[in-house]
CSV table of C-alpha atoms in Angstrom, one decimal:
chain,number,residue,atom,x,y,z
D,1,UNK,CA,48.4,160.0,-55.9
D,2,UNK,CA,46.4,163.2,-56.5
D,3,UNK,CA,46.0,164.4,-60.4
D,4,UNK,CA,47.9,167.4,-62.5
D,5,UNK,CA,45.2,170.1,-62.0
D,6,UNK,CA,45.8,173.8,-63.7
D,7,UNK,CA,43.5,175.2,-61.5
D,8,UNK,CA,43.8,174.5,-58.0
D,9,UNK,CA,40.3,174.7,-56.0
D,10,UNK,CA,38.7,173.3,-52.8
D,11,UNK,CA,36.4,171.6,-54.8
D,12,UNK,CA,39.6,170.2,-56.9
D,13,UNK,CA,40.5,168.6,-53.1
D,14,UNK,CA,37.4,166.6,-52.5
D,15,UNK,CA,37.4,165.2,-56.4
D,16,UNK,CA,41.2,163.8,-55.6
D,17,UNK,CA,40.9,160.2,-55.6
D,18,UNK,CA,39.3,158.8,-52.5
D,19,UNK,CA,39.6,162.1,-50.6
D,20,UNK,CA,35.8,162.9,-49.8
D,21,UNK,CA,35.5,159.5,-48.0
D,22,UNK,CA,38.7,159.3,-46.6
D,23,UNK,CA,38.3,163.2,-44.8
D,24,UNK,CA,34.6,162.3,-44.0
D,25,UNK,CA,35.2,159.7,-42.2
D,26,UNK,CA,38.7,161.6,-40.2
D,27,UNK,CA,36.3,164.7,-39.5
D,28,UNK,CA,33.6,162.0,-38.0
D,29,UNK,CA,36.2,160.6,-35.6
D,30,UNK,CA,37.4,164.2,-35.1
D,31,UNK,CA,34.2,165.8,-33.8
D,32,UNK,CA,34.9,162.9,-30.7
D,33,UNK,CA,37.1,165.9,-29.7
D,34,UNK,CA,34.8,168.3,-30.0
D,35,UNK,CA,32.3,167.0,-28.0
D,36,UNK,CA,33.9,165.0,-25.0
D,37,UNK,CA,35.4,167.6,-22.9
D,38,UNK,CA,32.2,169.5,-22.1
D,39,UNK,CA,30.7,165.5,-21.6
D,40,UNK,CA,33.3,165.3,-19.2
D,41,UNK,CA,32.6,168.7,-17.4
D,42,UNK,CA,29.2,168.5,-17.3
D,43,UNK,CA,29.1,164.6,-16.5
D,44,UNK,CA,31.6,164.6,-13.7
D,45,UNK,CA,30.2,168.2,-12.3
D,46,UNK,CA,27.1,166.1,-12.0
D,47,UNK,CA,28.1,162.6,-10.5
D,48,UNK,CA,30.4,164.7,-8.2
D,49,UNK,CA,28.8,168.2,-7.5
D,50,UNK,CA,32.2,169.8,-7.4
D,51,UNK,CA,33.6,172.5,-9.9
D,52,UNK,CA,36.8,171.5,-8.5
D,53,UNK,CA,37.2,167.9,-8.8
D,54,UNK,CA,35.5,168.2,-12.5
D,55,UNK,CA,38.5,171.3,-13.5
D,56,UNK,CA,40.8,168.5,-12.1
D,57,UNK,CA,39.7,165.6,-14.2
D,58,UNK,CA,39.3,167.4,-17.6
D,59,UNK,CA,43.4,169.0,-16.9
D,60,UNK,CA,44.3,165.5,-16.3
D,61,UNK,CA,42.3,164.4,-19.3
D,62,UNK,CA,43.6,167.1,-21.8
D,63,UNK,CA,47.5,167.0,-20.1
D,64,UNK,CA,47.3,163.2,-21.3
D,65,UNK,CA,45.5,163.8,-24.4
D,66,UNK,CA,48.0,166.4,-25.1
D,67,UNK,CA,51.2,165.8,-24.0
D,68,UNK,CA,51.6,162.2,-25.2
D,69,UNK,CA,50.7,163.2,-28.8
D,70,UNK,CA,54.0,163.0,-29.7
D,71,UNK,CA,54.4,159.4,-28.5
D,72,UNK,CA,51.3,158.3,-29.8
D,73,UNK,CA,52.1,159.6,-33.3
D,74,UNK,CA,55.7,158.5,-33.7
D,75,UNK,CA,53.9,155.0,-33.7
D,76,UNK,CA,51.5,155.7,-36.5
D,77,UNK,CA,54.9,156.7,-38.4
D,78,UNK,CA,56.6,153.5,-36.7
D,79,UNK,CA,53.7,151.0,-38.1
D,80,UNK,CA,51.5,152.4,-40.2
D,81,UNK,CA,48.1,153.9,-39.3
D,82,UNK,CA,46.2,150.9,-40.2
D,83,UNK,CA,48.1,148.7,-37.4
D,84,UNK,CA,48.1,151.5,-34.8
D,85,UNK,CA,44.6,153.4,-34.8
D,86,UNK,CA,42.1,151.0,-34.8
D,87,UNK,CA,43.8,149.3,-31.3
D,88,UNK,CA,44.2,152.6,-30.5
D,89,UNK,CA,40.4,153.9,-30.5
D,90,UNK,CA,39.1,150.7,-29.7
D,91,UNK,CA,41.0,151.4,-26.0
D,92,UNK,CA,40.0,155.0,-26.1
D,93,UNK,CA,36.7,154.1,-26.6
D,94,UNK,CA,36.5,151.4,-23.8
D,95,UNK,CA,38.1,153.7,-21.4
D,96,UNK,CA,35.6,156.7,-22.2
D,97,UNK,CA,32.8,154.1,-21.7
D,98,UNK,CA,34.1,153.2,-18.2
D,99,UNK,CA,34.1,156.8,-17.6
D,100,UNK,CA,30.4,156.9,-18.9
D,101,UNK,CA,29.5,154.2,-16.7
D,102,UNK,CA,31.9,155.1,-13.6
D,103,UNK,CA,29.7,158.5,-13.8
D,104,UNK,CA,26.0,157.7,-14.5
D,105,UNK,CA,25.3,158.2,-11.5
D,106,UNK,CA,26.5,160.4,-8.5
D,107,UNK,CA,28.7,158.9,-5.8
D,108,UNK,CA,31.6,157.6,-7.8
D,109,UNK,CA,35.0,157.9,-6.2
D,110,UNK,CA,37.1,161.5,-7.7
D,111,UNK,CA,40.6,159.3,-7.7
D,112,UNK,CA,38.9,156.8,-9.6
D,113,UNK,CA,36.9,159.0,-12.3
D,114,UNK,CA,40.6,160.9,-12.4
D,115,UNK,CA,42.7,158.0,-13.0
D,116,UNK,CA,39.9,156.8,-16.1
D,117,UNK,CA,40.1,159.9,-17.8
D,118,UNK,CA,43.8,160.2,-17.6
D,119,UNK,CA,43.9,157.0,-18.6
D,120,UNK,CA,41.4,157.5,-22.0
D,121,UNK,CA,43.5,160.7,-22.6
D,122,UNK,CA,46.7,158.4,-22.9
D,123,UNK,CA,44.9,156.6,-26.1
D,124,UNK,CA,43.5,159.4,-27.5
D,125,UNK,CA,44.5,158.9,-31.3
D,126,UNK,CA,46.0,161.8,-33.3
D,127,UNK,CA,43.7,161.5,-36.0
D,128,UNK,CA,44.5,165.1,-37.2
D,129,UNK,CA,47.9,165.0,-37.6
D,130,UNK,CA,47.6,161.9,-39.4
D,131,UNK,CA,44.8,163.3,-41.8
D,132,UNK,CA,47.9,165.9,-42.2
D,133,UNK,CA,49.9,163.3,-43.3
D,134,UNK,CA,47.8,161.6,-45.5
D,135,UNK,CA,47.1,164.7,-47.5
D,136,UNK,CA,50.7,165.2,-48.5
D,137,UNK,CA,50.5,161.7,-49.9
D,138,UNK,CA,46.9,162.1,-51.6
D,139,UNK,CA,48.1,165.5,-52.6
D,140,UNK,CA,51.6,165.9,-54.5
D,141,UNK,CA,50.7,169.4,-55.8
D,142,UNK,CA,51.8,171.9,-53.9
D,143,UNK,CA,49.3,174.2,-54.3
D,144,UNK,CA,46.6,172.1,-54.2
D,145,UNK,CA,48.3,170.8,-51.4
D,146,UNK,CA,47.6,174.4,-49.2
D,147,UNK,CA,44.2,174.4,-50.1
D,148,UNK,CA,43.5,170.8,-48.6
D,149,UNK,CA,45.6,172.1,-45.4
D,150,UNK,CA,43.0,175.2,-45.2
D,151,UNK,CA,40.1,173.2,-45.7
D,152,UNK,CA,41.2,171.0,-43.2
D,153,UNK,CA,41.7,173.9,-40.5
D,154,UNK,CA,38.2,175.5,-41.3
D,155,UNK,CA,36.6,172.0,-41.1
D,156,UNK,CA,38.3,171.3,-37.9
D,157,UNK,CA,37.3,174.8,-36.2
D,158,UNK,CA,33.3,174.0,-37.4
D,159,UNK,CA,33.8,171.0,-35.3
D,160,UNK,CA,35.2,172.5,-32.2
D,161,UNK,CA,32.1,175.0,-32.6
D,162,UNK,CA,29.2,172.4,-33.2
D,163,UNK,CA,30.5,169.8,-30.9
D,164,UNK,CA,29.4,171.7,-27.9
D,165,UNK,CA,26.1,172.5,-29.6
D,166,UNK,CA,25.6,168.5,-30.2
D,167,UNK,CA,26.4,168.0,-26.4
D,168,UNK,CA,23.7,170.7,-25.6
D,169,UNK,CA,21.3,169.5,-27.6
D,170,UNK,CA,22.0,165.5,-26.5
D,171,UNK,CA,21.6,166.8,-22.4
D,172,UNK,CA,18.4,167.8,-23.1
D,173,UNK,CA,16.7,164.4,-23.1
D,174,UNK,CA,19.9,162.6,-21.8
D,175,UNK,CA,22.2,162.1,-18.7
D,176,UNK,CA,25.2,164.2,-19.0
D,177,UNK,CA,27.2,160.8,-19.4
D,178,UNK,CA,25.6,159.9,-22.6
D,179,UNK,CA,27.9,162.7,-24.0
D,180,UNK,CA,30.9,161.1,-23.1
D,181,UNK,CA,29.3,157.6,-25.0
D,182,UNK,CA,28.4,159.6,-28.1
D,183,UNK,CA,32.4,160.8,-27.6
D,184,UNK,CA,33.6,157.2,-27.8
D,185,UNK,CA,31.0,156.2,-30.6
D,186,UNK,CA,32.1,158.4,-33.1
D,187,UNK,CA,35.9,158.3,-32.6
D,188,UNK,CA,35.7,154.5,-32.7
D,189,UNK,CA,33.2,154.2,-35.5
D,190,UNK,CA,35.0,157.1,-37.5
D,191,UNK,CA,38.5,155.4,-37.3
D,192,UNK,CA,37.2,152.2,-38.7
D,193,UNK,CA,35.9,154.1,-41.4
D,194,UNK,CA,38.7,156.3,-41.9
D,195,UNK,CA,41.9,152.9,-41.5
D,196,UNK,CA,39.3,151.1,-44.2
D,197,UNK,CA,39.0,153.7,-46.9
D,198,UNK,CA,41.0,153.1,-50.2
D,199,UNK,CA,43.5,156.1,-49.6
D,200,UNK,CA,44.6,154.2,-46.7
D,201,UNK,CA,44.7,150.3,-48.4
D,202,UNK,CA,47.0,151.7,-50.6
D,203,UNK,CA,50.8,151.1,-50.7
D,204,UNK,CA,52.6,153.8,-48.3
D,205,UNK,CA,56.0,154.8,-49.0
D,206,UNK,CA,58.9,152.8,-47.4
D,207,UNK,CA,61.9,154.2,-45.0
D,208,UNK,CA,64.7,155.0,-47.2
D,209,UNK,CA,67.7,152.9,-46.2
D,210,UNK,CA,69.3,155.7,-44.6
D,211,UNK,CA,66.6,156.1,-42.5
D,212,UNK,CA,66.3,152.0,-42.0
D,213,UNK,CA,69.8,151.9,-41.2
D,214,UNK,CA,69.7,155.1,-38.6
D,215,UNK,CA,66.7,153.5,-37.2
D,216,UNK,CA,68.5,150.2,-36.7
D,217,UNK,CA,71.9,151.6,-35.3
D,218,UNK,CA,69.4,153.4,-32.7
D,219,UNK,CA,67.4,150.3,-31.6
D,220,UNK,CA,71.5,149.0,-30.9
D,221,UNK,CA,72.6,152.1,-29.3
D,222,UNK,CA,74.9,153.5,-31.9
D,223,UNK,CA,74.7,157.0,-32.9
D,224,UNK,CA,74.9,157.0,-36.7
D,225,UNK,CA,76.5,160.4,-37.7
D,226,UNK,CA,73.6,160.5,-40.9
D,227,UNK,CA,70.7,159.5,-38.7
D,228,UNK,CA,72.4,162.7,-35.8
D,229,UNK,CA,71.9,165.1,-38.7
D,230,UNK,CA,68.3,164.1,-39.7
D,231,UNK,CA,67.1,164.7,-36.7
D,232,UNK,CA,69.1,167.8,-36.0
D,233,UNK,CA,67.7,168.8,-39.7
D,234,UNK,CA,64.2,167.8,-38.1
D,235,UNK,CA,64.4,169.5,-34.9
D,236,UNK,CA,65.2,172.7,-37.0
D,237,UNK,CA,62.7,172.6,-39.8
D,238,UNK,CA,59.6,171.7,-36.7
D,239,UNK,CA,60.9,174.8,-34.2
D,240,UNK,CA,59.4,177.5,-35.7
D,241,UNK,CA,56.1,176.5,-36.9
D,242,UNK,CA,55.9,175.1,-33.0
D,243,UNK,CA,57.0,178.3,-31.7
D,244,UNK,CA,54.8,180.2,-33.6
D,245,UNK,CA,51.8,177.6,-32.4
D,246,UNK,CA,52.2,178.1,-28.8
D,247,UNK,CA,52.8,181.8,-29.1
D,248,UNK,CA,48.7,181.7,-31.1
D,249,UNK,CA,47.5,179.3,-28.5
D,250,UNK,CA,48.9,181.3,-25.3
D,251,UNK,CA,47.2,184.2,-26.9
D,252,UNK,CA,44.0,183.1,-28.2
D,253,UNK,CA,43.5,181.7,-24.8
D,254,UNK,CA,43.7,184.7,-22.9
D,255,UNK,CA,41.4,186.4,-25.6
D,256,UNK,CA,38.6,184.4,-24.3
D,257,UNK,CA,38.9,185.8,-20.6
D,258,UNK,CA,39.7,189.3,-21.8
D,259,UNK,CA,36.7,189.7,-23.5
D,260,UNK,CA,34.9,189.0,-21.1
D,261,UNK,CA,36.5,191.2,-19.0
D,262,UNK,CA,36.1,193.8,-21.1
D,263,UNK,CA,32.1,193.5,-21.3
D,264,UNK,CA,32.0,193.1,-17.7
D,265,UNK,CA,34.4,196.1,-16.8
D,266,UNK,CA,32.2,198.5,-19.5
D,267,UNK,CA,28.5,197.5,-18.6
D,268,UNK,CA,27.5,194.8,-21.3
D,269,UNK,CA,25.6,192.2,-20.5
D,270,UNK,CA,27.6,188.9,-20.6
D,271,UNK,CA,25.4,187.0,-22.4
D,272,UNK,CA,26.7,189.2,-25.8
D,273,UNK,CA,30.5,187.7,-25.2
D,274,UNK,CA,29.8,184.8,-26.9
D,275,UNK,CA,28.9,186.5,-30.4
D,276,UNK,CA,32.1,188.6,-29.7
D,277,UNK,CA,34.0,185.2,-29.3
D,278,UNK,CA,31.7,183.8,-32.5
D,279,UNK,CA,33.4,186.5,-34.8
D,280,UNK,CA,36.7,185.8,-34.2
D,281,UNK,CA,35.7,182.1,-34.9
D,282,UNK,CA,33.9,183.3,-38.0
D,283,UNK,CA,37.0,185.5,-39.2
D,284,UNK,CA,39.3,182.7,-38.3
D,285,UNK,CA,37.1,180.3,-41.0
D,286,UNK,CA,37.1,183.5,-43.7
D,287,UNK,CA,41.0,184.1,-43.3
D,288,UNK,CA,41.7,180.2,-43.5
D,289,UNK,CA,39.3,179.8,-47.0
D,290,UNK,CA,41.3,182.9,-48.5
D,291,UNK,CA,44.9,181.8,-47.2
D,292,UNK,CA,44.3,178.6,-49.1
D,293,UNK,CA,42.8,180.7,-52.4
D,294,UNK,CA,45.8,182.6,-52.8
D,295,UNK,CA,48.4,181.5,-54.6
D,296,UNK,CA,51.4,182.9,-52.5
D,297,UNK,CA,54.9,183.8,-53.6
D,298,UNK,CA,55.9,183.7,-50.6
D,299,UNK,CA,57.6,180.8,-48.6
D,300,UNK,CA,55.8,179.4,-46.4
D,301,UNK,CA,58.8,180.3,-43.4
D,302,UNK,CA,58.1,184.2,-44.1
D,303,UNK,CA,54.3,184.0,-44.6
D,304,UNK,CA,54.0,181.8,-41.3
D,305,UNK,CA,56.3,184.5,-39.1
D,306,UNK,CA,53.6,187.2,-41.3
D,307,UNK,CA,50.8,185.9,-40.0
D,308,UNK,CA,51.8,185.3,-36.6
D,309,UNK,CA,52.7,189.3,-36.5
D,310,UNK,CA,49.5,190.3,-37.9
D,311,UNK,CA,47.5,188.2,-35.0
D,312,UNK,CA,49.6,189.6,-32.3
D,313,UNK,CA,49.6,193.4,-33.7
D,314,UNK,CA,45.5,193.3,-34.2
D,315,UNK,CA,45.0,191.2,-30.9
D,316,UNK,CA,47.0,194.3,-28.8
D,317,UNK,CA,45.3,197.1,-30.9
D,318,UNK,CA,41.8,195.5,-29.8
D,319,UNK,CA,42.4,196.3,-25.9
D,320,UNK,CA,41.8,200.3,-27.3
D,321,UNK,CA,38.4,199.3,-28.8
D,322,UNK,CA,36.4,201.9,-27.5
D,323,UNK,CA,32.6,199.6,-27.2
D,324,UNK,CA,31.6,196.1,-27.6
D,325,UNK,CA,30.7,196.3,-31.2
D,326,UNK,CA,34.9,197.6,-32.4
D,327,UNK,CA,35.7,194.6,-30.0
D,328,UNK,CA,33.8,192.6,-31.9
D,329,UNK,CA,35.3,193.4,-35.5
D,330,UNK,CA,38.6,193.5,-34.0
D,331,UNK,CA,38.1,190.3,-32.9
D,332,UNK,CA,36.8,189.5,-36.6
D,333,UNK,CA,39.8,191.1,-37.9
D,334,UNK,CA,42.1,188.9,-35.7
D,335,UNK,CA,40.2,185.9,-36.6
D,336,UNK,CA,41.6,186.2,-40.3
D,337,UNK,CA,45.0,185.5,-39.3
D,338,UNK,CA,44.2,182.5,-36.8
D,339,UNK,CA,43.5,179.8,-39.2
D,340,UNK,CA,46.2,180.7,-41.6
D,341,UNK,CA,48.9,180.8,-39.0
D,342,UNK,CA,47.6,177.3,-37.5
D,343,UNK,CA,47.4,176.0,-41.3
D,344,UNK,CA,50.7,177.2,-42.6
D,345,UNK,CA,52.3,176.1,-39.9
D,346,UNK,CA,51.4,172.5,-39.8
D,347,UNK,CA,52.5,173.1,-43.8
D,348,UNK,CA,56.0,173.8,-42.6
D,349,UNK,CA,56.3,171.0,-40.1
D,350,UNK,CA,55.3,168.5,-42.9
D,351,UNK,CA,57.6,170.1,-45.3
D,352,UNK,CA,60.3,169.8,-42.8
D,353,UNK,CA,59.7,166.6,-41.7
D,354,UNK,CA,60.3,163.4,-43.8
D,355,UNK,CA,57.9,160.9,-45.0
D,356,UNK,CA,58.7,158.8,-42.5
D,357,UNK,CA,57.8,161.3,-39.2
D,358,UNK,CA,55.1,163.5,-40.9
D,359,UNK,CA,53.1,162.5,-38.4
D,360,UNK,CA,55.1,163.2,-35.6
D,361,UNK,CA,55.6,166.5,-37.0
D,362,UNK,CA,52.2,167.6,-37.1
D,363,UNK,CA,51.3,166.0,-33.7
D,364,UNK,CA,54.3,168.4,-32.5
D,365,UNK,CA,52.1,171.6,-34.1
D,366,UNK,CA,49.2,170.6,-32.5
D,367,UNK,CA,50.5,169.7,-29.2
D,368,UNK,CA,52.0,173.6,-29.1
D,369,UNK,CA,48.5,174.7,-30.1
D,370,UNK,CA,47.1,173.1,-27.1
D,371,UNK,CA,49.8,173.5,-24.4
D,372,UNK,CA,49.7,177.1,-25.4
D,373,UNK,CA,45.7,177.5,-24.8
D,374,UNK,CA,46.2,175.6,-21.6
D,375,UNK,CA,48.5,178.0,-20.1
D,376,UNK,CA,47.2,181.2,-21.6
D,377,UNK,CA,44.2,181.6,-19.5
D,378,UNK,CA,45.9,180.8,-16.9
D,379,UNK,CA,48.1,183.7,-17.0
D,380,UNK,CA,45.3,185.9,-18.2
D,381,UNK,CA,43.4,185.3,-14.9
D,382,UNK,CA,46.5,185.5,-12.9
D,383,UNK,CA,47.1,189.6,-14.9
D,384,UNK,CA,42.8,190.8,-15.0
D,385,UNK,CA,42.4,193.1,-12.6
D,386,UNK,CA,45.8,193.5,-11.4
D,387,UNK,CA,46.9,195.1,-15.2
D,388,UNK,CA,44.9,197.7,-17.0
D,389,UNK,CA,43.0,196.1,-19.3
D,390,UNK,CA,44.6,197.6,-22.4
D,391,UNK,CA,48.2,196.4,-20.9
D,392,UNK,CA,46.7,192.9,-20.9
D,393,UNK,CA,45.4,192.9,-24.4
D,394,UNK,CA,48.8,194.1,-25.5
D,395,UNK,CA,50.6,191.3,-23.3
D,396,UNK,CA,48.0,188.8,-24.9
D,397,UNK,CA,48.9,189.6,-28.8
D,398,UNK,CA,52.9,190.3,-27.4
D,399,UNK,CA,53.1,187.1,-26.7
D,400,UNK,CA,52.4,186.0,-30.8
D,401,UNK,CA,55.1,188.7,-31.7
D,402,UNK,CA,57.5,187.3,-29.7
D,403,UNK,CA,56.9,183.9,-31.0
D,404,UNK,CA,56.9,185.2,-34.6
D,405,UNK,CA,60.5,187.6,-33.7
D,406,UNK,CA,61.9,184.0,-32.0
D,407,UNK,CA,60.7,181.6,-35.5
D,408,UNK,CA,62.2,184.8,-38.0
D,409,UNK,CA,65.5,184.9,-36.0
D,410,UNK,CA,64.9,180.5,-36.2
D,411,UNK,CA,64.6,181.2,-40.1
D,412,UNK,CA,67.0,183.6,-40.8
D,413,UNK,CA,69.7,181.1,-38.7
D,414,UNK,CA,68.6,178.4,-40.9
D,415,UNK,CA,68.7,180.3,-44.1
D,416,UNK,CA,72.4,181.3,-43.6
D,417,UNK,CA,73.4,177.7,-42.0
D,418,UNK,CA,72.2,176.3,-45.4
D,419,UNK,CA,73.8,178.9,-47.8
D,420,UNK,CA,77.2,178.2,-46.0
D,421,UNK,CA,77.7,174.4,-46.4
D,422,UNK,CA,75.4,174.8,-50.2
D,423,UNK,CA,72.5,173.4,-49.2
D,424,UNK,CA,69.1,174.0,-51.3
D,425,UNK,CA,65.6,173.4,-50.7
């Protein structure tokens, strides 16, 4: 669908047919997820007056929101996004509203506001892995193709950034709950937009019939030998770049706790940890604009277990920083490799996958990113203060070497499986 370009640029993304609307109206449902979780924390904090019952609800939110990603994608690659998203959101949104309303005001059960949120995390549509998808189908140049992946990234950090700063600004003449409605009003309203632009009205390819016949044989319990080795083909081509994810989110998460640590343990005042925090955000965009600039010769296997090395080497280097300010350009520094790892790796789970589980395979990325950020502060407030704080910076960026050593070892497996039996990519 996209058009023979000599000169790949980001602005040569937006001017592919029907792309400006189509990822305008994705990034509008998108920022849904960059503003409901503090809505819910603040919201429930408020209608409660517990810390603890509001940590509770927003796990049980994200656990749902994240672990049934997976699912929820394998039906968008089942039935097509325009069957399955707008249902989809319209539930999501419902459910977030009951929320709103459950929480206007204080006194509302915690099972109840708990089961609700669970409940709205179980809908939550995967409307970045499908933007994923859809770009390899807008886009059939390769190159051009990277550059839409990176844009996408750096877009989707700015709204993880701004989303909070939206819910801030809302609070101030607003209950806390009005967050969680603006939430459900732009992912509902976004998704309309985004299942009714042209890109998606248009013809999307059919299963092959191998893939129509393994599918069948599965519905009737049969095993086909074919449809075994597609998704054993699958399963290898998505392990790494999910390996490498949850090695970046388990150590990206701890970052957040270490530096604050680290300004706490030398003096600073913790009111300067958020600028610390903002440059690694700031490198993370910087690195993700050149990734996709470069035209790399490279695959994208070796540059993804490159990148994930680099992260973890500059993230255990910081914990020498000898003030704030190093800390802060060491932070900057491991920004740069943050959004390339993230974006090359959802790259190598959509080359790996095939057209009929894109989807899936980028929902699999992102679930890793998440499950990994979940636990990582968790372990780096069960090490602070028990572990030098040098020993935890190195444990923090050990943790995305190992994942890069376990997807190279994954790589160089695959790379001699395939020159044994002939294969070629």
């Amino acid at each position: 669908m996209s058009t023979p370009l000599s000169r790949p640029s980001y602005a040569a993304v937006l001017r592919v047919p029907h792309a400006r609307r189509t990822f305008t109206a994705a990034l509008t449902a998108r920022l849904s997820y960059g503003t409901v979780s503090l809505a819910v924390l603040l919201s429930v904090t408020h209608a409660t007056g517990s810390y603890a019952v509001s940590g509770t609800v927003l796990s049980l939110f994200g656990a749902t929101t994240v672990f049934l990603m997976p699912l929820r994608a394998s039906l968008i690659d089942r039935h097509g996004p325009r069957r399955v998203l707008p249902p989809m959101s319209a539930l999501y949104g419902a459910l977030l509203g009951a929320l709103a309303v459950l929480i206007w005001r204080p006194g509302a059960p915690a099972a109840a506001i708990g089961l609700t949120a669970a409940l709205a995390g179980c809908c939550a549509p995967p409307l970045g892995p499908t933007m994923r998808a859809l770009w390899s189908e807008l886009v059939t140049d390769r190159d051009l193709l990277q550059r839409a992946y990176s844009l996408d990234g750096v877009a989707e950090e700015l709204l993880y950034v701004s989303g909070p700063v939206l819910i801030a600004t809302l609070g101030g003449s607003a209950p806390p709950a009005a967050g969680i409605l603006l939430s459900a009003a732009l992912n509902v309203g976004g998704t309309c937009a985004f299942v009714t632009s042209p890109a998606m009205t248009a013809k999307r390819p059919s299963p092959s019939k191998e893939e129509a016949a393994g599918a069948r044989l599965a519905g009737e319990g049969i095993t086909g030998a074919r449809s075994g080795r597609g998704r054993a083909a699958l399963v290898r081509g998505v392990l790494p770049p999910v390996v490498v994810a949850l090695g970046a989110g388990l150590a990206l998460s701890a970052v957040e706790l270490l530096v604050l640590a680290f300004a706490t343990e030398r003096g600073y005042d913790p009111a300067l940890v958020p600028w610390v925090l903002g440059a690694l955000s700031a490198g993370s965009a910087l690195g993700g604009l050149a990734n996709g600039a470069v035209r790399w010769r490279t695959s994208a296997r070796t540059r993804l277990c490159r990148f994930a090395a680099g992260l973890g080497l500059v993230l255990a280097a910081a914990g020498l920083a000898p003030g704030l300010w190093t800390l802060t350009a060491a932070m900057a520094c491991a920004g740069a490799f943050i959004a390339p790892v993230l974006t090359t790796a959802y790259l190598l789970a959509d080359e790996s996958a095939q057209d009929s589980a894109r989807t899936q395979a980028g929902a699999w990325v992102n679930m890793a990113v998440n499950a990994g950020s979940s636990g990582g502060a968790m372990a780096a407030g069960l090490v602070i203060g028990r572990l030098p704080l040098p020993v935890c910076f190195t444990l923090a960026g050990g943790t995305a070497l190992l994942a890069a050593a376990a997807a190279a070892s994954r790589v160089a497996g695959a790379v001699r499986v395939g020159a044994a039996s002939g294969l070629r990519r």
